[in-house]
Amino acid sequence: MTYGGDDRGRRMPPPQRPPSGRPRRHQPAQMMPLPGRGSSPYDERTRPMGHGGQERPAGPPPRRPGPPQPPPGRPADDGARPPRRRKRWGFGKVLLTLLTVFVVFLAGVWVYLEFSINRVDALADYSGRPVSAEGTNWLIVGSDSRDGLTPEEQEKLVTGDSKAAGGGKRTDTIMIAHVPSNSTKPTLLSLPRDSQVTIPGHGKNKINAAFSIGGPALLAQTVEGATGLRMDHYAEIGFGGFAKIVDAIGGVHMCVEKPMEDTLTGIKIPAGCQDLQGPQALGFVRMRHSEATPRSDLDRVANQRKFIGALVSEIGSPGTLLNPFSLFPLLSTGPDALTMDTGDHVHNLVGLALAMRGISSGGVVTTTVPVTSGSAENWDKTKSKLLFDALKNDTEIPDSAILT
């Protein structure tokens, strides 16, 4: 069959028929895919150059990450830098900070006390001074000094007239605190103020006259000569300082067995357990003219030891050390009230306080130098030697040498 036109008489080849017996296959029609719905047969022809013949994965192109979006309800930062998170303090860091503050506070208090306490050269060397023995000895003095007290304060404390008492400074309290270097109990020993002893350069007299004549240095030399014990430390407190320390800690709890009324000073302390404030506390440790103190000075020194035990326990209690309303008044009054030897330091005082904590509980031996009579003027030589030898050697004091 021929066609007209521009085929120039060429004959078209007849169509190929499939062999008989085989069904004719029809090629399915291919449709152009809709946008975004799979690949197109034309993709192969339109693939860009430079991909090494690898086929691009189907699907939409990946999205490029944009700037972080703010959380709902928060305005965008407009390109500003995101705020930093605050670092939370852990328990360990808080504990370390508190510990550091506490240590710094203790160091500050230590330095303050070291440079604020009054000093005196009380323990000077001299020819014939006793040699050091076992343990450590403190000479503790309670003077009747009225320095720093106004007339109104003297009247409130019932200190009496110093001129009427003969003038000068005397000692109402003389004690030796012995701190052993072994496991024996510490000892708090009272020396009655009327004890007749030899005062170097002044003959025989009452022991408290040494303080009035030559101050702390002569008193220390007199005590060392009379006892044979070398004094290693010295501490002194006056009337006003004693009362202020008691008031600073809110009073000292004492149980008084009998009503006390001093016929000389008029001070009255009822029987029973109570908190003694400054004036009452001073009256308690000085009282000897009362029906409650029939042994006069011997009862007075016994009351002094009881009160010191209660005072040390009160100062060292958590109720005082952890209470700023007690601790800070104590720190402000303590240095002015106390006088120590030039060679003494705060750590020596802390060691004494720790050793004397057991006075109230029986952990400290409290006694008076054995005397021959109730007037407490003359010492029992035999018993006194037993007492002093035990302190020198850090051995237990014989019961026969203990006078309560």
JSON list of N, CA, C and O in Angstrom, two decimals, residues 306-353:
[
{"chain": "A", "resi": 306, "resn": "LYS", "atom": "N", "xyz": [32.21, 25.50, 143.96]},
{"chain": "A", "resi": 306, "resn": "LYS", "atom": "CA", "xyz": [30.93, 25.10, 143.37]},
{"chain": "A", "resi": 306, "resn": "LYS", "atom": "C", "xyz": [30.50, 26.07, 142.27]},
{"chain": "A", "resi": 306, "resn": "LYS", "atom": "O", "xyz": [30.05, 25.64, 141.20]},
{"chain": "A", "resi": 307, "resn": "PHE", "atom": "N", "xyz": [30.64, 27.34, 142.56]},
{"chain": "A", "resi": 307, "resn": "PHE", "atom": "CA", "xyz": [30.20, 28.33, 141.57]},
{"chain": "A", "resi": 307, "resn": "PHE", "atom": "C", "xyz": [31.08, 28.30, 140.33]},
{"chain": "A", "resi": 307, "resn": "PHE", "atom": "O", "xyz": [30.57, 28.42, 139.21]},
{"chain": "A", "resi": 308, "resn": "ILE", "atom": "N", "xyz": [32.38, 28.15, 140.51]},
{"chain": "A", "resi": 308, "resn": "ILE", "atom": "CA", "xyz": [33.27, 28.09, 139.34]},
{"chain": "A", "resi": 308, "resn": "ILE", "atom": "C", "xyz": [32.92, 26.90, 138.46]},
{"chain": "A", "resi": 308, "resn": "ILE", "atom": "O", "xyz": [32.91, 26.99, 137.22]},
{"chain": "A", "resi": 309, "resn": "GLY", "atom": "N", "xyz": [32.58, 25.76, 139.09]},
{"chain": "A", "resi": 309, "resn": "GLY", "atom": "CA", "xyz": [32.18, 24.60, 138.31]},
{"chain": "A", "resi": 309, "resn": "GLY", "atom": "C", "xyz": [30.93, 24.87, 137.49]},
{"chain": "A", "resi": 309, "resn": "GLY", "atom": "O", "xyz": [30.85, 24.53, 136.31]},
{"chain": "A", "resi": 310, "resn": "ALA", "atom": "N", "xyz": [29.94, 25.52, 138.11]},
{"chain": "A", "resi": 310, "resn": "ALA", "atom": "CA", "xyz": [28.70, 25.84, 137.40]},
{"chain": "A", "resi": 310, "resn": "ALA", "atom": "C", "xyz": [28.95, 26.89, 136.32]},
{"chain": "A", "resi": 310, "resn": "ALA", "atom": "O", "xyz": [28.37, 26.83, 135.23]},
{"chain": "A", "resi": 311, "resn": "LEU", "atom": "N", "xyz": [29.84, 27.85, 136.59]},
{"chain": "A", "resi": 311, "resn": "LEU", "atom": "CA", "xyz": [30.14, 28.90, 135.62]},
{"chain": "A", "resi": 311, "resn": "LEU", "atom": "C", "xyz": [30.84, 28.34, 134.39]},
{"chain": "A", "resi": 311, "resn": "LEU", "atom": "O", "xyz": [30.48, 28.67, 133.25]},
{"chain": "A", "resi": 312, "resn": "VAL", "atom": "N", "xyz": [31.82, 27.47, 134.60]},
{"chain": "A", "resi": 312, "resn": "VAL", "atom": "CA", "xyz": [32.54, 26.87, 133.47]},
{"chain": "A", "resi": 312, "resn": "VAL", "atom": "C", "xyz": [31.59, 26.02, 132.63]},
{"chain": "A", "resi": 312, "resn": "VAL", "atom": "O", "xyz": [31.63, 26.05, 131.39]},
{"chain": "A", "resi": 313, "resn": "SER", "atom": "N", "xyz": [30.71, 25.27, 133.28]},
{"chain": "A", "resi": 313, "resn": "SER", "atom": "CA", "xyz": [29.75, 24.45, 132.55]},
{"chain": "A", "resi": 313, "resn": "SER", "atom": "C", "xyz": [28.80, 25.31, 131.74]},
{"chain": "A", "resi": 313, "resn": "SER", "atom": "O", "xyz": [28.44, 24.96, 130.60]},
{"chain": "A", "resi": 314, "resn": "GLU", "atom": "N", "xyz": [28.39, 26.43, 132.31]},
{"chain": "A", "resi": 314, "resn": "GLU", "atom": "CA", "xyz": [27.46, 27.33, 131.60]},
{"chain": "A", "resi": 314, "resn": "GLU", "atom": "C", "xyz": [28.13, 27.97, 130.39]},
{"chain": "A", "resi": 314, "resn": "GLU", "atom": "O", "xyz": [27.53, 28.06, 129.31]},
{"chain": "A", "resi": 315, "resn": "ILE", "atom": "N", "xyz": [29.37, 28.41, 130.56]},
{"chain": "A", "resi": 315, "resn": "ILE", "atom": "CA", "xyz": [30.07, 29.05, 129.44]},
{"chain": "A", "resi": 315, "resn": "ILE", "atom": "C", "xyz": [30.33, 28.05, 128.32]},
{"chain": "A", "resi": 315, "resn": "ILE", "atom": "O", "xyz": [30.22, 28.38, 127.13]},
{"chain": "A", "resi": 316, "resn": "GLY", "atom": "N", "xyz": [30.65, 26.81, 128.66]},
{"chain": "A", "resi": 316, "resn": "GLY", "atom": "CA", "xyz": [30.96, 25.80, 127.65]},
{"chain": "A", "resi": 316, "resn": "GLY", "atom": "C", "xyz": [29.76, 25.09, 127.08]},
{"chain": "A", "resi": 316, "resn": "GLY", "atom": "O", "xyz": [29.91, 24.20, 126.24]},
{"chain": "A", "resi": 317, "resn": "SER", "atom": "N", "xyz": [28.55, 25.45, 127.49]},
{"chain": "A", "resi": 317, "resn": "SER", "atom": "CA", "xyz": [27.35, 24.77, 127.02]},
{"chain": "A", "resi": 317, "resn": "SER", "atom": "C", "xyz": [26.95, 25.28, 125.63]},
{"chain": "A", "resi": 317, "resn": "SER", "atom": "O", "xyz": [27.23, 26.42, 125.26]},
{"chain": "A", "resi": 318, "resn": "PRO", "atom": "N", "xyz": [26.26, 24.44, 124.82]},
{"chain": "A", "resi": 318, "resn": "PRO", "atom": "CA", "xyz": [25.76, 24.91, 123.51]},
{"chain": "A", "resi": 318, "resn": "PRO", "atom": "C", "xyz": [24.82, 26.09, 123.63]},
{"chain": "A", "resi": 318, "resn": "PRO", "atom": "O", "xyz": [24.75, 26.92, 122.72]},
{"chain": "A", "resi": 319, "resn": "GLY", "atom": "N", "xyz": [24.08, 26.17, 124.75]},
{"chain": "A", "resi": 319, "resn": "GLY", "atom": "CA", "xyz": [23.17, 27.29, 124.94]},
{"chain": "A", "resi": 319, "resn": "GLY", "atom": "C", "xyz": [23.88, 28.63, 125.00]},
{"chain": "A", "resi": 319, "resn": "GLY", "atom": "O", "xyz": [23.26, 29.67, 124.73]},
{"chain": "A", "resi": 320, "resn": "THR", "atom": "N", "xyz": [25.16, 28.63, 125.36]},
{"chain": "A", "resi": 320, "resn": "THR", "atom": "CA", "xyz": [25.95, 29.87, 125.37]},
{"chain": "A", "resi": 320, "resn": "THR", "atom": "C", "xyz": [26.74, 30.05, 124.09]},
{"chain": "A", "resi": 320, "resn": "THR", "atom": "O", "xyz": [26.71, 31.12, 123.47]},
{"chain": "A", "resi": 321, "resn": "LEU", "atom": "N", "xyz": [27.44, 29.01, 123.66]},
{"chain": "A", "resi": 321, "resn": "LEU", "atom": "CA", "xyz": [28.32, 29.12, 122.50]},
{"chain": "A", "resi": 321, "resn": "LEU", "atom": "C", "xyz": [27.56, 29.29, 121.19]},
{"chain": "A", "resi": 321, "resn": "LEU", "atom": "O", "xyz": [28.07, 29.90, 120.25]},
{"chain": "A", "resi": 322, "resn": "LEU", "atom": "N", "xyz": [26.34, 28.74, 121.11]},
{"chain": "A", "resi": 322, "resn": "LEU", "atom": "CA", "xyz": [25.55, 28.83, 119.88]},
{"chain": "A", "resi": 322, "resn": "LEU", "atom": "C", "xyz": [24.48, 29.91, 119.93]},
{"chain": "A", "resi": 322, "resn": "LEU", "atom": "O", "xyz": [23.73, 30.08, 118.97]},
{"chain": "A", "resi": 323, "resn": "ASN", "atom": "N", "xyz": [24.42, 30.63, 121.03]},
{"chain": "A", "resi": 323, "resn": "ASN", "atom": "CA", "xyz": [23.43, 31.70, 121.18]},
{"chain": "A", "resi": 323, "resn": "ASN", "atom": "C", "xyz": [24.13, 33.04, 121.05]},
{"chain": "A", "resi": 323, "resn": "ASN", "atom": "O", "xyz": [24.90, 33.44, 121.93]},
{"chain": "A", "resi": 324, "resn": "PRO", "atom": "N", "xyz": [23.90, 33.77, 119.95]},
{"chain": "A", "resi": 324, "resn": "PRO", "atom": "CA", "xyz": [24.62, 35.05, 119.77]},
{"chain": "A", "resi": 324, "resn": "PRO", "atom": "C", "xyz": [24.30, 36.08, 120.84]},
{"chain": "A", "resi": 324, "resn": "PRO", "atom": "O", "xyz": [25.11, 36.96, 121.11]},
{"chain": "A", "resi": 325, "resn": "PHE", "atom": "N", "xyz": [23.11, 35.96, 121.47]},
{"chain": "A", "resi": 325, "resn": "PHE", "atom": "CA", "xyz": [22.75, 36.91, 122.53]},
{"chain": "A", "resi": 325, "resn": "PHE", "atom": "C", "xyz": [23.52, 36.66, 123.82]},
{"chain": "A", "resi": 325, "resn": "PHE", "atom": "O", "xyz": [23.52, 37.49, 124.72]},
{"chain": "A", "resi": 326, "resn": "SER", "atom": "N", "xyz": [24.16, 35.51, 123.92]},
{"chain": "A", "resi": 326, "resn": "SER", "atom": "CA", "xyz": [25.03, 35.22, 125.06]},
{"chain": "A", "resi": 326, "resn": "SER", "atom": "C", "xyz": [26.50, 35.26, 124.67]},
{"chain": "A", "resi": 326, "resn": "SER", "atom": "O", "xyz": [27.34, 35.76, 125.43]},
{"chain": "A", "resi": 327, "resn": "LEU", "atom": "N", "xyz": [26.82, 34.74, 123.47]},
{"chain": "A", "resi": 327, "resn": "LEU", "atom": "CA", "xyz": [28.21, 34.64, 123.05]},
{"chain": "A", "resi": 327, "resn": "LEU", "atom": "C", "xyz": [28.85, 36.00, 122.85]},
{"chain": "A", "resi": 327, "resn": "LEU", "atom": "O", "xyz": [29.95, 36.27, 123.36]},
{"chain": "A", "resi": 328, "resn": "PHE", "atom": "N", "xyz": [28.18, 36.89, 122.11]},
{"chain": "A", "resi": 328, "resn": "PHE", "atom": "CA", "xyz": [28.80, 38.18, 121.81]},
{"chain": "A", "resi": 328, "resn": "PHE", "atom": "C", "xyz": [28.95, 39.08, 123.04]},
{"chain": "A", "resi": 328, "resn": "PHE", "atom": "O", "xyz": [29.98, 39.74, 123.19]},
{"chain": "A", "resi": 329, "resn": "PRO", "atom": "N", "xyz": [27.97, 39.14, 123.96]},
{"chain": "A", "resi": 329, "resn": "PRO", "atom": "CA", "xyz": [28.22, 39.88, 125.21]},
{"chain": "A", "resi": 329, "resn": "PRO", "atom": "C", "xyz": [29.38, 39.29, 126.01]},
{"chain": "A", "resi": 329, "resn": "PRO", "atom": "O", "xyz": [30.16, 40.03, 126.63]},
{"chain": "A", "resi": 330, "resn": "LEU", "atom": "N", "xyz": [29.51, 37.95, 125.98]},
{"chain": "A", "resi": 330, "resn": "LEU", "atom": "CA", "xyz": [30.63, 37.32, 126.70]},
{"chain": "A", "resi": 330, "resn": "LEU", "atom": "C", "xyz": [31.96, 37.70, 126.07]},
{"chain": "A", "resi": 330, "resn": "LEU", "atom": "O", "xyz": [32.93, 38.01, 126.78]},
{"chain": "A", "resi": 331, "resn": "LEU", "atom": "N", "xyz": [32.01, 37.71, 124.73]},
{"chain": "A", "resi": 331, "resn": "LEU", "atom": "CA", "xyz": [33.25, 38.07, 124.05]},
{"chain": "A", "resi": 331, "resn": "LEU", "atom": "C", "xyz": [33.61, 39.53, 124.26]},
{"chain": "A", "resi": 331, "resn": "LEU", "atom": "O", "xyz": [34.79, 39.89, 124.25]},
{"chain": "A", "resi": 332, "resn": "SER", "atom": "N", "xyz": [32.62, 40.37, 124.45]},
{"chain": "A", "resi": 332, "resn": "SER", "atom": "CA", "xyz": [32.90, 41.80, 124.63]},
{"chain": "A", "resi": 332, "resn": "SER", "atom": "C", "xyz": [33.31, 42.13, 126.06]},
{"chain": "A", "resi": 332, "resn": "SER", "atom": "O", "xyz": [34.08, 43.07, 126.28]},
{"chain": "A", "resi": 333, "resn": "THR", "atom": "N", "xyz": [32.83, 41.36, 127.04]},
{"chain": "A", "resi": 333, "resn": "THR", "atom": "CA", "xyz": [33.17, 41.65, 128.44]},
{"chain": "A", "resi": 333, "resn": "THR", "atom": "C", "xyz": [34.35, 40.83, 128.95]},
{"chain": "A", "resi": 333, "resn": "THR", "atom": "O", "xyz": [35.09, 41.28, 129.84]},
{"chain": "A", "resi": 334, "resn": "GLY", "atom": "N", "xyz": [34.54, 39.63, 128.40]},
{"chain": "A", "resi": 334, "resn": "GLY", "atom": "CA", "xyz": [35.58, 38.74, 128.89]},
{"chain": "A", "resi": 334, "resn": "GLY", "atom": "C", "xyz": [36.99, 39.32, 128.88]},
{"chain": "A", "resi": 334, "resn": "GLY", "atom": "O", "xyz": [37.69, 39.26, 129.90]},
{"chain": "A", "resi": 335, "resn": "PRO", "atom": "N", "xyz": [37.45, 39.88, 127.75]},
{"chain": "A", "resi": 335, "resn": "PRO", "atom": "CA", "xyz": [38.83, 40.39, 127.72]},
{"chain": "A", "resi": 335, "resn": "PRO", "atom": "C", "xyz": [39.10, 41.48, 128.74]},
{"chain": "A", "resi": 335, "resn": "PRO", "atom": "O", "xyz": [40.18, 41.54, 129.32]},
{"chain": "A", "resi": 336, "resn": "ASP", "atom": "N", "xyz": [38.12, 42.37, 128.97]},
{"chain": "A", "resi": 336, "resn": "ASP", "atom": "CA", "xyz": [38.33, 43.44, 129.95]},
{"chain": "A", "resi": 336, "resn": "ASP", "atom": "C", "xyz": [38.30, 42.91, 131.38]},
{"chain": "A", "resi": 336, "resn": "ASP", "atom": "O", "xyz": [38.90, 43.50, 132.28]},
{"chain": "A", "resi": 337, "resn": "ALA", "atom": "N", "xyz": [37.57, 41.81, 131.59]},
{"chain": "A", "resi": 337, "resn": "ALA", "atom": "CA", "xyz": [37.43, 41.29, 132.94]},
{"chain": "A", "resi": 337, "resn": "ALA", "atom": "C", "xyz": [38.61, 40.44, 133.37]},
{"chain": "A", "resi": 337, "resn": "ALA", "atom": "O", "xyz": [38.87, 40.28, 134.56]},
{"chain": "A", "resi": 338, "resn": "LEU", "atom": "N", "xyz": [39.35, 39.90, 132.41]},
{"chain": "A", "resi": 338, "resn": "LEU", "atom": "CA", "xyz": [40.38, 38.91, 132.71]},
{"chain": "A", "resi": 338, "resn": "LEU", "atom": "C", "xyz": [41.78, 39.51, 132.56]},
{"chain": "A", "resi": 338, "resn": "LEU", "atom": "O", "xyz": [42.04, 40.30, 131.66]},
{"chain": "A", "resi": 339, "resn": "THR", "atom": "N", "xyz": [42.67, 39.08, 133.45]},
{"chain": "A", "resi": 339, "resn": "THR", "atom": "CA", "xyz": [44.10, 39.44, 133.36]},
{"chain": "A", "resi": 339, "resn": "THR", "atom": "C", "xyz": [44.91, 38.16, 133.39]},
{"chain": "A", "resi": 339, "resn": "THR", "atom": "O", "xyz": [44.69, 37.29, 134.25]},
{"chain": "A", "resi": 340, "resn": "MET", "atom": "N", "xyz": [45.86, 38.03, 132.46]},
{"chain": "A", "resi": 340, "resn": "MET", "atom": "CA", "xyz": [46.70, 36.83, 132.38]},
{"chain": "A", "resi": 340, "resn": "MET", "atom": "C", "xyz": [48.17, 37.24, 132.38]},
{"chain": "A", "resi": 340, "resn": "MET", "atom": "O", "xyz": [48.51, 38.41, 132.21]},
{"chain": "A", "resi": 341, "resn": "ASP", "atom": "N", "xyz": [49.02, 36.24, 132.58]},
{"chain": "A", "resi": 341, "resn": "ASP", "atom": "CA", "xyz": [50.46, 36.47, 132.53]},
{"chain": "A", "resi": 341, "resn": "ASP", "atom": "C", "xyz": [50.89, 36.79, 131.10]},
{"chain": "A", "resi": 341, "resn": "ASP", "atom": "O", "xyz": [50.22, 36.39, 130.12]},
{"chain": "A", "resi": 342, "resn": "THR", "atom": "N", "xyz": [51.98, 37.49, 130.97]},
{"chain": "A", "resi": 342, "resn": "THR", "atom": "CA", "xyz": [52.46, 37.87, 129.63]},
{"chain": "A", "resi": 342, "resn": "THR", "atom": "C", "xyz": [52.82, 36.67, 128.77]},
{"chain": "A", "resi": 342, "resn": "THR", "atom": "O", "xyz": [52.81, 36.76, 127.54]},
{"chain": "A", "resi": 343, "resn": "GLY", "atom": "N", "xyz": [53.12, 35.55, 129.38]},
{"chain": "A", "resi": 343, "resn": "GLY", "atom": "CA", "xyz": [53.48, 34.36, 128.61]},
{"chain": "A", "resi": 343, "resn": "GLY", "atom": "C", "xyz": [52.31, 33.44, 128.32]},
{"chain": "A", "resi": 343, "resn": "GLY", "atom": "O", "xyz": [52.50, 32.38, 127.69]},
{"chain": "A", "resi": 344, "resn": "ASP", "atom": "N", "xyz": [51.11, 33.80, 128.76]},
{"chain": "A", "resi": 344, "resn": "ASP", "atom": "CA", "xyz": [49.94, 32.96, 128.55]},
{"chain": "A", "resi": 344, "resn": "ASP", "atom": "C", "xyz": [49.21, 33.34, 127.26]},
{"chain": "A", "resi": 344, "resn": "ASP", "atom": "O", "xyz": [49.28, 34.49, 126.80]},
{"chain": "A", "resi": 345, "resn": "HIS", "atom": "N", "xyz": [48.49, 32.36, 126.72]},
{"chain": "A", "resi": 345, "resn": "HIS", "atom": "CA", "xyz": [47.76, 32.57, 125.47]},
{"chain": "A", "resi": 345, "resn": "HIS", "atom": "C", "xyz": [46.37, 31.97, 125.58]},
{"chain": "A", "resi": 345, "resn": "HIS", "atom": "O", "xyz": [46.04, 31.27, 126.55]},
{"chain": "A", "resi": 346, "resn": "VAL", "atom": "N", "xyz": [45.55, 32.23, 124.56]},
{"chain": "A", "resi": 346, "resn": "VAL", "atom": "CA", "xyz": [44.16, 31.79, 124.59]},
{"chain": "A", "resi": 346, "resn": "VAL", "atom": "C", "xyz": [44.07, 30.27, 124.65]},
{"chain": "A", "resi": 346, "resn": "VAL", "atom": "O", "xyz": [43.22, 29.72, 125.35]},
{"chain": "A", "resi": 347, "resn": "HIS", "atom": "N", "xyz": [44.95, 29.57, 123.94]},
{"chain": "A", "resi": 347, "resn": "HIS", "atom": "CA", "xyz": [44.87, 28.11, 123.95]},
{"chain": "A", "resi": 347, "resn": "HIS", "atom": "C", "xyz": [45.16, 27.54, 125.33]},
{"chain": "A", "resi": 347, "resn": "HIS", "atom": "O", "xyz": [44.65, 26.48, 125.69]},
{"chain": "A", "resi": 348, "resn": "ASN", "atom": "N", "xyz": [45.97, 28.25, 126.14]},
{"chain": "A", "resi": 348, "resn": "ASN", "atom": "CA", "xyz": [46.18, 27.81, 127.52]},
{"chain": "A", "resi": 348, "resn": "ASN", "atom": "C", "xyz": [44.89, 27.92, 128.33]},
{"chain": "A", "resi": 348, "resn": "ASN", "atom": "O", "xyz": [44.55, 27.04, 129.11]},
{"chain": "A", "resi": 349, "resn": "LEU", "atom": "N", "xyz": [44.18, 29.02, 128.12]},
{"chain": "A", "resi": 349, "resn": "LEU", "atom": "CA", "xyz": [42.92, 29.24, 128.83]},
{"chain": "A", "resi": 349, "resn": "LEU", "atom": "C", "xyz": [41.86, 28.21, 128.41]},
{"chain": "A", "resi": 349, "resn": "LEU", "atom": "O", "xyz": [41.10, 27.72, 129.25]},
{"chain": "A", "resi": 350, "resn": "VAL", "atom": "N", "xyz": [41.82, 27.87, 127.13]},
{"chain": "A", "resi": 350, "resn": "VAL", "atom": "CA", "xyz": [40.88, 26.86, 126.65]},
{"chain": "A", "resi": 350, "resn": "VAL", "atom": "C", "xyz": [41.19, 25.50, 127.28]},
{"chain": "A", "resi": 350, "resn": "VAL", "atom": "O", "xyz": [40.29, 24.76, 127.69]},
{"chain": "A", "resi": 351, "resn": "GLY", "atom": "N", "xyz": [42.48, 25.18, 127.39]},
{"chain": "A", "resi": 351, "resn": "GLY", "atom": "CA", "xyz": [42.86, 23.93, 128.03]},
{"chain": "A", "resi": 351, "resn": "GLY", "atom": "C", "xyz": [42.43, 23.87, 129.48]},
{"chain": "A", "resi": 351, "resn": "GLY", "atom": "O", "xyz": [41.98, 22.82, 129.98]},
{"chain": "A", "resi": 352, "resn": "LEU", "atom": "N", "xyz": [42.53, 24.99, 130.20]},
{"chain": "A", "resi": 352, "resn": "LEU", "atom": "CA", "xyz": [42.08, 25.04, 131.59]},
{"chain": "A", "resi": 352, "resn": "LEU", "atom": "C", "xyz": [40.57, 24.83, 131.67]},
{"chain": "A", "resi": 352, "resn": "LEU", "atom": "O", "xyz": [40.08, 24.06, 132.52]},
{"chain": "A", "resi": 353, "resn": "ALA", "atom": "N", "xyz": [39.83, 25.50, 130.81]},
{"chain": "A", "resi": 353, "resn": "ALA", "atom": "CA", "xyz": [38.37, 25.37, 130.82]},
{"chain": "A", "resi": 353, "resn": "ALA", "atom": "C", "xyz": [37.94, 23.93, 130.55]},
{"chain": "A", "resi": 353, "resn": "ALA", "atom": "O", "xyz": [37.02, 23.41, 131.19]}
]
